[in-house]
Amino acid sequence: MNRLAIPKTYKLYIGGKFPRSESGRVYEVLSHTGDFLANAAKGSRKDARDAVVAARSALGGWAGATAYNRGQVLYRIAELLEGRRAQFIAEIMSCEGVNAAVASAQVDEAIDRWVWYAGWADKYVQVAGNANPVSGPFFNLSVPEPTGVVAIIAPQGTESLLGLVSAIAPALVAGNTVVVVANEIAPLSAISLAEVLATSDVPGGVVNIVTGSPTEIAPWLATHADVNALDLVGAGDLDWVELQISAADTLKRVLPPETGADAAAPALNRILAFTEVKTVWHTKAIL
């Protein structure tokens, strides 16, 4: 007996939960051949604001966790992603039109990237921080600390999963929380990753994923006063100059778009891009 297909409707991921868009809007996700795959929530300005509120609420706990603990959490994501390789490979093949070998390589690299950044969690401070020579009986120490809430426009081309992981992971290492606008054309990997995050040790609100149109959502994130930084890694097709100008009104740190094969490649600089250096003084002894 033939059975009726049940199309899945993918929701947003905000505050550790999976709400529908407040507007009730959805859009069709199509395969590379134009066949219907699923419905995805089309995020709105209100959804972006809710995501920022969730990210701000989670910031204190995530930034206050030990670096070793953050590394453990990121490694746990890699473990869970490894267990769902087949699902991600199938989604990438259907959305991006690549063969199984290419999709498998992308998933493997995404898993390895979580592991790579997890390893830096308790090490980057030693590399980026330093003890400054000063006159007098003092220790003068410079230490990188998280910037705060980071809004990210994920890469919008191919390699939807790898691009998303490459943008999110370095911001999390330093203790930031994120609001990310997923790949509009191929969002299935993003929401499936949200399901991984929801069943991992990542606290609710640390990562918030909004699907829909970056052209519609990005300007609201750029002007939001409670967003501390803006990563435009995937905003190459948007008016990113205007986004930078909008972000300047609230003194946001901005990373410009990246293109080419090395866009969002793993690097210590991506971790340090959203850190602020705090310098403290301590007396060496009390005479």
Backbone as CSV, one residue per row, in Angstrom:
resi,resn,N_x,N_y,N_z,CA_x,CA_y,CA_z,C_x,C_y,C_z
1,MET,0.850,-1.201,0.000,0.000,0.000,0.000,0.883,1.247,0.000
2,ASN,0.565,2.177,-0.884,1.291,3.441,-0.907,0.874,4.294,0.280
3,ARG,1.847,4.959,0.867,1.545,5.841,1.996,1.839,7.283,1.626
4,LEU,1.125,8.181,2.269,1.256,9.610,1.997,2.516,10.145,2.651
5,ALA,3.313,10.885,1.900,4.521,11.494,2.456,4.130,12.563,3.475
6,ILE,4.935,12.683,4.530,4.694,13.675,5.575,5.839,14.679,5.550
7,PRO,5.675,15.799,4.848,6.748,16.791,4.780,7.038,17.365,6.168
8,LYS,8.300,17.542,6.462,8.680,18.085,7.759,8.711,19.604,7.699
9,THR,8.260,20.243,8.756,8.362,21.691,8.882,9.427,22.009,9.920
10,TYR,10.533,22.550,9.472,11.636,22.888,10.369,11.347,24.209,11.053
11,LYS,11.628,24.264,12.345,11.346,25.463,13.128,12.637,26.224,13.434
12,LEU,12.497,27.339,14.107,13.651,28.115,14.555,14.244,27.458,15.794
13,TYR,15.416,27.902,16.191,16.034,27.420,17.425,16.424,28.642,18.252
14,ILE,15.636,28.917,19.275,15.825,30.120,20.095,15.699,29.749,21.566
15,GLY,16.692,30.094,22.341,16.647,29.852,23.781,16.579,28.385,24.153
16,GLY,17.134,27.519,23.323,17.110,26.086,23.602,15.806,25.410,23.238
17,LYS,14.897,26.143,22.595,13.605,25.591,22.190,13.419,25.755,20.691
18,PHE,12.355,25.164,20.173,12.087,25.179,18.746,10.743,25.852,18.469
19,PRO,10.711,27.183,18.517,9.441,27.877,18.259,9.191,28.051,16.757
20,ARG,7.930,28.222,16.403,7.590,28.651,15.058,7.890,30.143,14.944
21,SER,8.016,30.634,13.734,8.170,32.068,13.550,6.938,32.771,14.093
22,GLU,7.127,33.895,14.765,5.974,34.610,15.333,5.029,35.089,14.242
23,SER,5.550,35.235,13.025,4.706,35.679,11.919,3.916,34.527,11.311
24,GLY,4.301,33.302,11.643,3.659,32.135,11.062,4.107,31.823,9.646
25,ARG,5.095,32.562,9.140,5.528,32.371,7.756,6.454,31.163,7.624
26,VAL,6.371,30.498,6.507,7.304,29.426,6.144,7.686,29.607,4.677
27,TYR,8.758,28.957,4.282,9.106,28.945,2.862,9.569,27.547,2.485
28,GLU,9.441,27.230,1.207,9.773,25.899,0.734,11.279,25.744,0.547
29,VAL,11.802,24.639,1.036,13.193,24.268,0.791,13.179,23.252,-0.341
30,LEU,13.899,23.564,-1.403,13.893,22.726,-2.589,15.236,22.018,-2.763
31,SER,15.193,20.884,-3.417,16.426,20.169,-3.723,17.152,20.866,-4.868
32,HIS,18.330,20.377,-5.204,19.091,20.983,-6.295,18.402,20.789,-7.636
33,THR,17.459,19.852,-7.692,16.706,19.628,-8.929,15.345,20.317,-8.913
34,GLY,15.043,21.050,-7.821,13.784,21.772,-7.740,12.652,21.019,-7.085
35,ASP,12.935,19.837,-6.554,11.905,19.061,-5.876,11.706,19.570,-4.442
36,PHE,10.494,19.450,-3.969,10.181,19.892,-2.604,10.838,18.964,-1.579
37,LEU,11.498,19.562,-0.571,12.121,18.788,0.502,11.416,18.980,1.838
38,ALA,11.160,20.235,2.184,10.571,20.524,3.495,10.144,21.975,3.534
39,ASN,9.441,22.325,4.595,9.146,23.723,4.891,10.082,24.196,5.998
40,ALA,10.519,25.428,5.893,11.360,26.019,6.936,10.717,27.317,7.404
41,ALA,10.856,27.595,8.691,10.303,28.832,9.234,11.021,30.038,8.639
42,LYS,10.267,31.048,8.286,10.846,32.277,7.752,10.891,33.310,8.869
43,GLY,12.071,33.476,9.438,12.234,34.340,10.603,11.933,35.795,10.302
44,SER,11.512,36.513,11.338,11.137,37.915,11.213,11.989,38.773,12.148
45,ARG,11.710,40.060,12.135,12.385,40.981,13.059,12.134,40.578,14.506
46,LYS,10.906,40.201,14.825,10.571,39.798,16.195,11.339,38.538,16.589
47,ASP,11.472,37.592,15.673,12.236,36.385,15.969,13.700,36.728,16.247
48,ALA,14.261,37.646,15.465,15.644,38.061,15.686,15.793,38.718,17.059
49,ARG,14.826,39.537,17.436,14.876,40.187,18.751,14.772,39.163,19.868
50,ASP,13.895,38.171,19.709,13.776,37.116,20.716,15.083,36.342,20.849
51,ALA,15.749,36.103,19.721,17.015,35.385,19.745,18.088,36.182,20.479
52,VAL,18.097,37.490,20.288,19.070,38.336,20.984,18.810,38.328,22.489
53,VAL,17.547,38.391,22.874,17.201,38.329,24.297,17.684,37.020,24.910
54,ALA,17.482,35.914,24.193,17.923,34.613,24.688,19.439,34.552,24.796
55,ALA,20.122,35.096,23.801,21.588,35.091,23.819,22.129,35.939,24.965
56,ARG,21.502,37.082,25.203,21.947,37.951,26.305,21.722,37.281,27.649
57,SER,20.617,36.580,27.802,20.306,35.904,29.061,21.291,34.780,29.346
58,ALA,21.794,34.132,28.300,22.700,33.003,28.480,24.157,33.418,28.591
59,LEU,24.453,34.676,28.320,25.850,35.115,28.233,26.610,34.947,29.548
60,GLY,25.986,35.339,30.666,26.693,35.287,31.947,27.157,33.889,32.308
61,GLY,26.266,32.920,32.142,26.629,31.551,32.491,27.677,30.968,31.573
62,TRP,27.559,31.231,30.260,28.520,30.670,29.307,29.884,31.336,29.427
63,ALA,29.908,32.665,29.543,31.176,33.371,29.691,31.837,33.045,31.031
64,GLY,31.004,32.754,32.037,31.543,32.457,33.363,31.990,31.022,33.533
65,ALA,31.677,30.152,32.584,32.141,28.764,32.666,33.651,28.713,32.483
66,THR,34.269,27.684,33.008,35.707,27.555,32.830,36.016,27.231,31.373
67,ALA,37.206,27.620,30.933,37.612,27.332,29.563,37.632,25.828,29.311
68,TYR,38.043,25.071,30.304,38.078,23.612,30.156,36.669,23.068,29.937
69,ASN,35.706,23.603,30.682,34.320,23.154,30.519,33.777,23.489,29.143
70,ARG,34.067,24.697,28.634,33.613,25.059,27.287,34.209,24.111,26.254
71,GLY,35.454,23.745,26.429,36.072,22.792,25.520,35.377,21.446,25.554
72,GLN,34.999,20.996,26.744,34.273,19.725,26.861,32.935,19.783,26.130
73,VAL,32.234,20.906,26.271,30.923,21.058,25.635,31.057,21.023,24.111
74,LEU,32.058,21.739,23.578,32.260,21.748,22.140,32.638,20.361,21.623
75,TYR,33.425,19.639,22.398,33.795,18.287,21.979,32.573,17.365,21.986
76,ARG,31.669,17.591,22.924,30.446,16.794,22.988,29.594,17.002,21.734
77,ILE,29.596,18.224,21.199,28.871,18.475,19.950,29.440,17.607,18.838
78,ALA,30.767,17.528,18.771,31.412,16.695,17.753,31.010,15.235,17.911
79,GLU,30.922,14.757,19.148,30.523,13.370,19.392,29.115,13.094,18.870
80,LEU,28.189,13.998,19.173,26.802,13.797,18.736,26.665,13.936,17.222
81,LEU,27.421,14.850,16.648,27.383,15.021,15.195,27.917,13.771,14.499
82,GLU,28.914,13.163,15.082,29.462,11.915,14.535,28.397,10.827,14.506
83,GLY,27.554,10.804,15.519,26.518,9.778,15.586,25.377,9.979,14.606
84,ARG,25.292,11.184,14.009,24.207,11.467,13.060,24.750,11.788,11.675
85,ARG,25.914,11.219,11.350,26.558,11.496,10.071,25.637,11.199,8.897
86,ALA,24.959,10.065,8.944,24.134,9.643,7.804,23.053,10.668,7.496
87,GLN,22.422,11.211,8.530,21.372,12.205,8.313,21.928,13.459,7.645
88,PHE,23.053,13.942,8.143,23.628,15.165,7.583,24.117,14.940,6.156
89,ILE,24.685,13.780,5.888,25.139,13.477,4.531,23.957,13.491,3.566
90,ALA,22.845,12.874,3.968,21.660,12.830,3.109,21.107,14.231,2.857
91,GLU,21.070,15.071,3.884,20.538,16.429,3.721,21.424,17.267,2.815
92,ILE,22.731,17.126,2.978,23.654,17.895,2.141,23.547,17.445,0.685
93,MET,23.437,16.150,0.469,23.306,15.645,-0.897,22.041,16.184,-1.559
94,SER,20.934,16.196,-0.833,19.667,16.630,-1.426,19.641,18.139,-1.685
95,CYS,20.217,18.920,-0.778,20.170,20.379,-0.924,21.228,20.911,-1.889
96,GLU,22.426,20.353,-1.815,23.546,20.924,-2.556,23.850,20.186,-3.857
97,GLY,23.247,19.020,-4.046,23.442,18.310,-5.293,24.812,17.687,-5.459
98,VAL,25.483,17.373,-4.357,26.798,16.739,-4.415,26.645,15.244,-4.197
99,ASN,27.696,14.492,-4.521,27.628,13.047,-4.320,27.940,12.685,-2.875
100,ALA,27.820,11.415,-2.550,27.984,10.961,-1.172,29.387,11.216,-0.648
101,ALA,30.391,11.067,-1.503,31.773,11.264,-1.068,32.022,12.711,-0.672
102,VAL,31.518,13.647,-1.474,31.705,15.069,-1.171,30.936,15.455,0.095
103,ALA,29.708,14.979,0.212,28.905,15.283,1.398,29.543,14.688,2.650
104,SER,30.044,13.468,2.544,30.694,12.814,3.680,31.937,13.579,4.110
105,ALA,32.705,14.063,3.128,33.908,14.832,3.449,33.559,16.127,4.169
106,GLN,32.443,16.758,3.762,32.023,17.995,4.425,31.626,17.738,5.877
107,VAL,30.874,16.676,6.108,30.459,16.347,7.472,31.684,16.015,8.331
108,ASP,32.604,15.249,7.796,33.808,14.892,8.542,34.605,16.132,8.912
109,GLU,34.719,17.062,7.960,35.483,18.281,8.237,34.774,19.147,9.273
110,ALA,33.442,19.169,9.242,32.689,19.931,10.239,32.908,19.347,11.639
111,ILE,32.908,18.017,11.735,33.170,17.354,13.020,34.576,17.686,13.499
112,ASP,35.550,17.585,12.593,36.942,17.879,12.953,37.109,19.329,13.388
113,ARG,36.314,20.215,12.804,36.434,21.636,13.162,35.935,21.888,14.583
114,TRP,34.865,21.195,14.994,34.440,21.301,16.396,35.560,20.839,17.326
115,VAL,36.202,19.731,16.963,37.288,19.203,17.792,38.454,20.184,17.833
116,TRP,38.779,20.776,16.682,39.896,21.723,16.608,39.664,22.920,17.532
117,TYR,38.472,23.486,17.463,38.188,24.640,18.320,38.052,24.240,19.786
118,ALA,37.532,23.046,20.047,37.441,22.580,21.430,38.825,22.516,22.062
119,GLY,39.812,22.124,21.281,41.170,22.049,21.798,41.772,23.394,22.150
120,TRP,41.291,24.456,21.517,41.811,25.799,21.788,41.159,26.443,23.018
121,ALA,40.081,25.887,23.512,39.284,26.560,24.548,40.110,26.936,25.772
122,ASP,40.999,26.042,26.221,41.789,26.343,27.415,43.233,26.697,27.070
123,LYS,43.459,27.117,25.820,44.824,27.445,25.400,44.974,28.841,24.797
124,TYR,43.888,29.361,24.186,44.042,30.616,23.457,44.403,31.780,24.371
125,VAL,43.974,31.728,25.634,44.281,32.820,26.554,45.779,32.892,26.809
126,GLN,46.433,31.727,26.913,47.866,31.722,27.137,48.624,32.276,25.932
127,VAL,48.066,32.062,24.734,48.725,32.555,23.530,48.466,34.045,23.320
128,ALA,47.230,34.472,23.553,46.857,35.860,23.274,47.108,36.796,24.456
129,GLY,47.097,36.259,25.678,47.340,37.101,26.844,48.830,37.206,27.137
130,ASN,49.181,38.112,28.006,50.595,38.246,28.344,50.764,39.032,29.642
131,ALA,51.949,38.882,30.211,52.351,39.686,31.376,53.192,40.849,30.863
132,ASN,52.798,42.067,31.207,53.465,43.254,30.677,54.538,43.752,31.631
133,PRO,55.719,44.091,31.129,56.778,44.633,32.001,56.425,46.040,32.472
134,VAL,56.413,46.257,33.773,56.115,47.572,34.343,57.110,47.860,35.456
135,SER,57.286,49.120,35.739,58.170,49.502,36.848,57.381,49.469,38.151
136,GLY,58.004,49.008,39.203,57.327,48.935,40.482,56.958,47.515,40.836
137,PRO,56.549,47.293,42.069,56.245,45.931,42.558,54.838,45.471,42.164
138,PHE,54.607,45.363,40.851,53.273,45.006,40.366,53.366,43.913,39.306
139,PHE,52.289,43.105,39.227,52.039,42.260,38.070,51.023,42.989,37.195
140,ASN,51.329,43.114,35.924,50.410,43.742,34.976,50.065,42.705,33.916
141,LEU,48.791,42.233,33.907,48.387,41.128,33.059,47.307,41.557,32.072
142,SER,47.476,41.163,30.809,46.468,41.404,29.775,45.814,40.070,29.423
143,VAL,44.486,40.018,29.537,43.741,38.769,29.351,42.578,39.003,28.387
144,PRO,42.430,38.168,27.342,41.272,38.304,26.441,39.994,37.799,27.098
145,GLU,38.921,38.561,26.949,37.613,38.186,27.483,36.570,38.282,26.374
146,PRO,35.436,37.585,26.508,34.427,37.599,25.437,33.840,38.982,25.193
147,THR,33.495,39.234,23.937,32.873,40.505,23.557,31.422,40.565,24.011
148,GLY,30.685,39.440,23.879,29.283,39.430,24.311,28.413,38.664,23.339
149,VAL,27.343,39.289,22.868,26.423,38.667,21.923,26.914,38.960,20.514
150,VAL,27.133,37.900,19.739,27.636,38.033,18.366,26.551,37.600,17.392
151,ALA,26.192,38.469,16.469,25.247,38.132,15.401,26.053,37.706,14.180
152,ILE,25.661,36.592,13.564,26.433,36.005,12.463,25.531,35.776,11.259
153,ILE,26.011,36.190,10.092,25.368,35.821,8.837,26.174,34.648,8.286
154,ALA,25.609,33.453,8.350,26.329,32.255,7.937,26.618,32.284,6.444
155,PRO,27.688,31.607,6.006,27.957,31.504,4.562,26.747,30.987,3.811
156,GLN,26.459,31.613,2.667,25.226,31.334,1.939,25.423,30.464,0.701
157,GLY,26.637,30.055,0.410,26.871,29.252,-0.778,26.765,27.773,-0.483
158,THR,27.697,27.007,-1.039,27.749,25.572,-0.792,28.375,25.309,0.572
159,GLU,28.532,24.055,0.926,29.088,23.651,2.221,28.322,24.306,3.370
160,SER,27.015,24.099,3.351,26.134,24.758,4.313,26.456,24.374,5.759
161,LEU,26.752,23.108,6.020,27.071,22.688,7.380,28.440,23.186,7.807
162,LEU,29.428,22.988,6.969,30.792,23.397,7.323,30.882,24.907,7.507
163,GLY,30.215,25.659,6.640,30.233,27.108,6.769,29.608,27.568,8.071
164,LEU,28.506,26.931,8.446,27.826,27.289,9.693,28.707,26.999,10.902
165,VAL,29.278,25.798,10.943,30.150,25.419,12.062,31.360,26.340,12.137
166,SER,31.934,26.673,10.987,33.125,27.508,10.943,32.873,28.912,11.479
167,ALA,31.628,29.374,11.374,31.284,30.705,11.872,30.907,30.685,13.347
168,ILE,30.229,29.628,13.790,29.736,29.570,15.161,30.828,29.197,16.158
169,ALA,31.586,28.156,15.855,32.511,27.563,16.828,33.516,28.548,17.416
170,PRO,34.209,29.361,16.604,35.207,30.260,17.209,34.620,31.298,18.150
171,ALA,33.390,31.740,17.870,32.753,32.701,18.773,32.435,32.056,20.116
172,LEU,32.040,30.775,20.090,31.703,30.078,21.333,32.930,29.803,22.188
173,VAL,34.061,29.538,21.555,35.280,29.201,22.295,35.612,30.281,23.322
174,ALA,35.470,31.533,22.920,35.856,32.642,23.791,34.798,32.993,24.823
175,GLY,33.646,32.325,24.802,32.611,32.600,25.792,31.512,33.521,25.316
176,ASN,31.488,33.817,24.002,30.393,34.617,23.448,29.151,33.755,23.247
177,THR,28.004,34.381,23.159,26.786,33.702,22.711,26.443,34.241,21.330
178,VAL,25.706,33.457,20.530,25.526,33.836,19.135,24.075,33.768,18.698
179,VAL,23.764,34.631,17.733,22.520,34.586,16.962,22.953,34.469,15.514
180,VAL,22.601,33.380,14.858,23.080,33.148,13.498,21.917,33.030,12.528
181,VAL,22.053,33.710,11.393,21.092,33.580,10.297,21.637,32.503,9.373
182,ALA,20.909,31.404,9.222,21.403,30.233,8.511,21.395,30.443,6.997
183,ASN,22.005,29.495,6.302,21.982,29.457,4.845,20.526,29.414,4.373
184,GLU,20.115,30.407,3.598,18.700,30.504,3.209,18.284,29.388,2.264
185,ILE,19.119,29.047,1.307,18.764,28.060,0.295,18.871,26.638,0.834
186,ALA,19.856,26.398,1.706,20.082,25.046,2.241,20.107,25.089,3.767
187,PRO,18.939,25.294,4.395,18.901,25.454,5.861,18.763,24.155,6.642
188,LEU,18.603,23.015,5.955,18.311,21.779,6.682,19.428,21.392,7.633
189,SER,20.670,21.570,7.220,21.793,21.234,8.090,21.804,22.101,9.339
190,ALA,21.391,23.354,9.197,21.402,24.269,10.335,20.412,23.824,11.409
191,ILE,19.189,23.466,11.000,18.193,23.060,11.985,18.516,21.681,12.545
192,SER,19.074,20.810,11.722,19.511,19.513,12.245,20.647,19.699,13.244
193,LEU,21.526,20.664,12.985,22.574,20.965,13.960,21.952,21.504,15.250
194,ALA,20.884,22.295,15.117,20.181,22.787,16.306,19.660,21.627,17.141
195,GLU,19.188,20.568,16.487,18.718,19.381,17.218,19.872,18.707,17.955
196,VAL,21.048,18.742,17.347,22.237,18.219,18.027,22.564,19.079,19.244
197,LEU,22.531,20.394,19.070,22.847,21.302,20.180,21.847,21.136,21.327
198,ALA,20.578,20.923,20.980,19.536,20.810,21.998,19.706,19.562,22.850
199,THR,20.354,18.534,22.301,20.552,17.286,23.050,21.976,17.162,23.564
200,SER,22.762,18.225,23.426,24.140,18.223,23.918,24.185,18.985,25.243
201,ASP,25.385,19.370,25.639,25.548,20.095,26.903,25.552,21.607,26.714
202,VAL,25.222,22.078,25.530,25.198,23.522,25.286,23.988,24.125,25.987
203,PRO,24.186,25.081,26.902,23.033,25.686,27.589,22.108,26.392,26.612
204,GLY,20.814,26.374,26.897,19.843,27.059,26.053,20.153,28.536,25.933
205,GLY,20.090,29.063,24.730,20.350,30.473,24.494,21.767,30.783,24.072
206,VAL,22.695,29.850,24.256,24.083,30.104,23.853,24.187,30.182,22.336
207,VAL,23.464,29.290,21.646,23.387,29.332,20.183,21.924,29.467,19.794
208,ASN,21.630,30.439,18.961,20.267,30.667,18.470,20.318,30.732,16.951
209,ILE,19.501,29.903,16.282,19.545,29.796,14.833,18.218,30.255,14.241
210,VAL,18.307,31.232,13.357,17.128,31.785,12.687,17.242,31.469,11.199
211,THR,16.222,30.851,10.635,16.190,30.593,9.198,15.340,31.656,8.514
212,GLY,15.592,31.825,7.231,14.853,32.830,6.482,15.783,33.671,5.632
213,SER,15.389,34.904,5.387,16.116,35.780,4.471,17.140,36.639,5.211
214,PRO,18.450,36.469,4.931,19.450,37.361,5.533,19.226,38.817,5.153
215,THR,18.718,39.051,3.932,18.458,40.422,3.496,17.441,41.099,4.407
216,GLU,16.472,40.337,4.895,15.433,40.887,5.771,15.904,41.010,7.214
217,ILE,16.641,40.011,7.700,16.962,39.942,9.128,18.230,40.700,9.497
218,ALA,19.240,40.688,8.615,20.538,41.268,8.944,20.475,42.740,9.377
219,PRO,19.696,43.605,8.703,19.672,45.011,9.132,19.189,45.201,10.567
220,TRP,18.243,44.357,11.022,17.750,44.494,12.388,18.816,44.071,13.400
221,LEU,19.590,43.055,13.054,20.669,42.635,13.944,21.787,43.682,13.975
222,ALA,22.050,44.307,12.825,23.115,45.314,12.756,22.801,46.534,13.606
223,THR,21.518,46.863,13.744,21.144,48.055,14.504,20.727,47.745,15.940
224,HIS,20.643,46.475,16.305,20.166,46.107,17.635,21.198,46.533,18.688
225,ALA,20.769,47.317,19.668,21.687,47.867,20.668,22.251,46.818,21.608
226,ASP,21.615,45.643,21.700,22.085,44.607,22.620,22.963,43.566,21.923
227,VAL,23.278,43.798,20.654,24.245,42.961,19.935,25.597,43.654,19.989
228,ASN,26.609,42.944,20.448,27.926,43.551,20.641,28.847,43.449,19.435
229,ALA,28.601,42.473,18.565,29.484,42.284,17.418,28.713,41.654,16.274
230,LEU,29.236,41.840,15.078,28.556,41.376,13.871,29.579,40.691,12.968
231,ASP,29.329,39.415,12.671,30.195,38.655,11.767,29.480,38.519,10.433
232,LEU,29.998,39.196,9.413,29.374,39.222,8.097,30.025,38.224,7.146
233,VAL,30.520,37.122,7.681,31.248,36.155,6.869,30.446,35.703,5.655
234,GLY,29.127,35.587,5.787,28.305,35.123,4.676,27.481,36.206,4.027
235,ALA,27.858,37.455,4.215,27.036,38.569,3.728,27.548,39.157,2.426
236,GLY,28.294,38.385,1.656,28.889,38.921,0.438,27.884,39.425,-0.573
237,ASP,26.705,38.809,-0.629,25.684,39.222,-1.592,24.762,40.306,-1.048
238,LEU,24.955,40.692,0.206,24.131,41.740,0.804,24.833,43.085,0.670
239,ASP,24.135,44.150,1.042,24.758,45.472,1.088,25.526,45.565,2.408
240,TRP,26.675,44.863,2.453,27.389,44.749,3.723,28.034,46.055,4.156
241,VAL,28.282,46.955,3.216,28.810,48.268,3.605,27.769,49.023,4.429
242,GLU,26.510,48.956,3.981,25.430,49.600,4.727,25.251,48.947,6.092
243,LEU,25.439,47.624,6.166,25.351,46.929,7.449,26.445,47.410,8.400
244,GLN,27.643,47.615,7.871,28.731,48.125,8.709,28.425,49.521,9.220
245,ILE,27.862,50.356,8.364,27.505,51.711,8.782,26.443,51.669,9.880
246,SER,25.449,50.782,9.702,24.404,50.645,10.719,24.982,50.150,12.041
247,ALA,25.911,49.202,11.961,26.521,48.651,13.168,27.340,49.699,13.912
248,ALA,27.896,50.659,13.178,28.731,51.692,13.810,27.926,52.576,14.750
249,ASP,26.622,52.694,14.508,25.789,53.541,15.373,25.780,53.041,16.809
250,THR,25.944,51.719,16.983,25.958,51.152,18.336,27.337,50.589,18.685
251,LEU,28.363,51.049,17.962,29.765,50.734,18.272,30.056,49.230,18.287
252,LYS,29.461,48.521,17.334,29.701,47.083,17.244,31.053,46.806,16.592
253,ARG,31.671,45.722,17.009,32.816,45.201,16.276,32.278,44.422,15.088
254,VAL,32.868,44.603,13.910,32.362,43.986,12.690,33.484,43.243,11.969
255,LEU,33.200,41.997,11.577,34.073,41.254,10.676,33.470,41.308,9.284
256,PRO,34.228,41.749,8.273,33.683,41.860,6.920,33.480,40.500,6.275
257,PRO,32.779,40.458,5.137,32.554,39.187,4.444,33.860,38.536,4.019
258,GLU,33.827,37.219,3.895,34.965,36.451,3.404,34.513,35.640,2.199
259,THR,35.396,35.496,1.245,35.091,34.719,0.047,36.241,33.777,-0.253
260,GLY,35.993,32.850,-1.142,37.034,31.919,-1.544,37.021,30.651,-0.721
261,ALA,37.938,29.754,-1.070,37.979,28.444,-0.435,38.359,28.516,1.036
262,ASP,39.078,29.569,1.427,39.548,29.680,2.811,38.628,30.524,3.679
263,ALA,37.445,30.867,3.183,36.513,31.659,3.986,36.160,30.917,5.270
264,ALA,36.317,31.602,6.382,36.021,31.035,7.709,36.875,29.813,8.017
265,ALA,38.060,29.733,7.434,38.955,28.615,7.731,39.344,28.665,9.199
266,PRO,39.615,27.511,9.826,39.962,27.515,11.251,41.236,28.316,11.505
267,ALA,41.155,29.233,12.454,42.300,30.093,12.741,42.135,30.704,14.126
268,LEU,43.251,30.914,14.786,43.223,31.566,16.098,42.649,32.973,15.989
269,ASN,42.895,33.627,14.863,42.394,34.992,14.685,40.880,35.058,14.727
270,ARG,40.199,33.984,14.317,38.744,33.988,14.368,38.248,33.907,15.807
271,ILE,39.002,33.253,16.676,38.651,33.237,18.097,38.854,34.621,18.696
272,LEU,39.987,35.231,18.383,40.352,36.514,18.986,39.564,37.680,18.395
273,ALA,38.900,37.457,17.251,38.154,38.545,16.620,37.057,39.083,17.517
274,PHE,36.509,38.232,18.368,35.421,38.655,19.255,35.824,38.500,20.712
275,THR,36.999,39.024,21.019,37.447,39.126,22.408,37.891,40.560,22.677
276,GLU,37.801,40.943,23.917,38.289,42.245,24.368,39.417,42.004,25.369
277,VAL,40.481,42.755,25.270,41.617,42.560,26.162,41.439,43.407,27.419
278,LYS,41.434,42.742,28.563,41.341,43.438,29.846,42.701,43.387,30.521
279,THR,43.173,44.527,30.979,44.463,44.599,31.665,44.230,44.878,33.142
280,VAL,44.829,44.073,33.978,44.664,44.204,35.436,46.024,44.327,36.099
281,TRP,46.017,44.998,37.273,47.231,45.177,38.071,47.082,44.430,39.381
282,HIS,48.164,43.796,39.819,48.189,43.159,41.134,49.533,43.477,41.796
283,THR,49.478,43.755,43.064,50.736,43.977,43.777,51.465,42.660,43.955
284,LYS,52.800,42.718,43.891,53.601,41.517,44.091,53.673,41.132,45.563
285,ALA,53.644,42.110,46.412,53.720,41.833,47.845,53.251,43.057,48.607
286,ILE,52.827,42.845,49.823,52.451,43.940,50.695,53.556,44.129,51.713
287,LEU,54.229,45.262,51.678,55.383,45.526,52.557,54.923,46.045,53.906
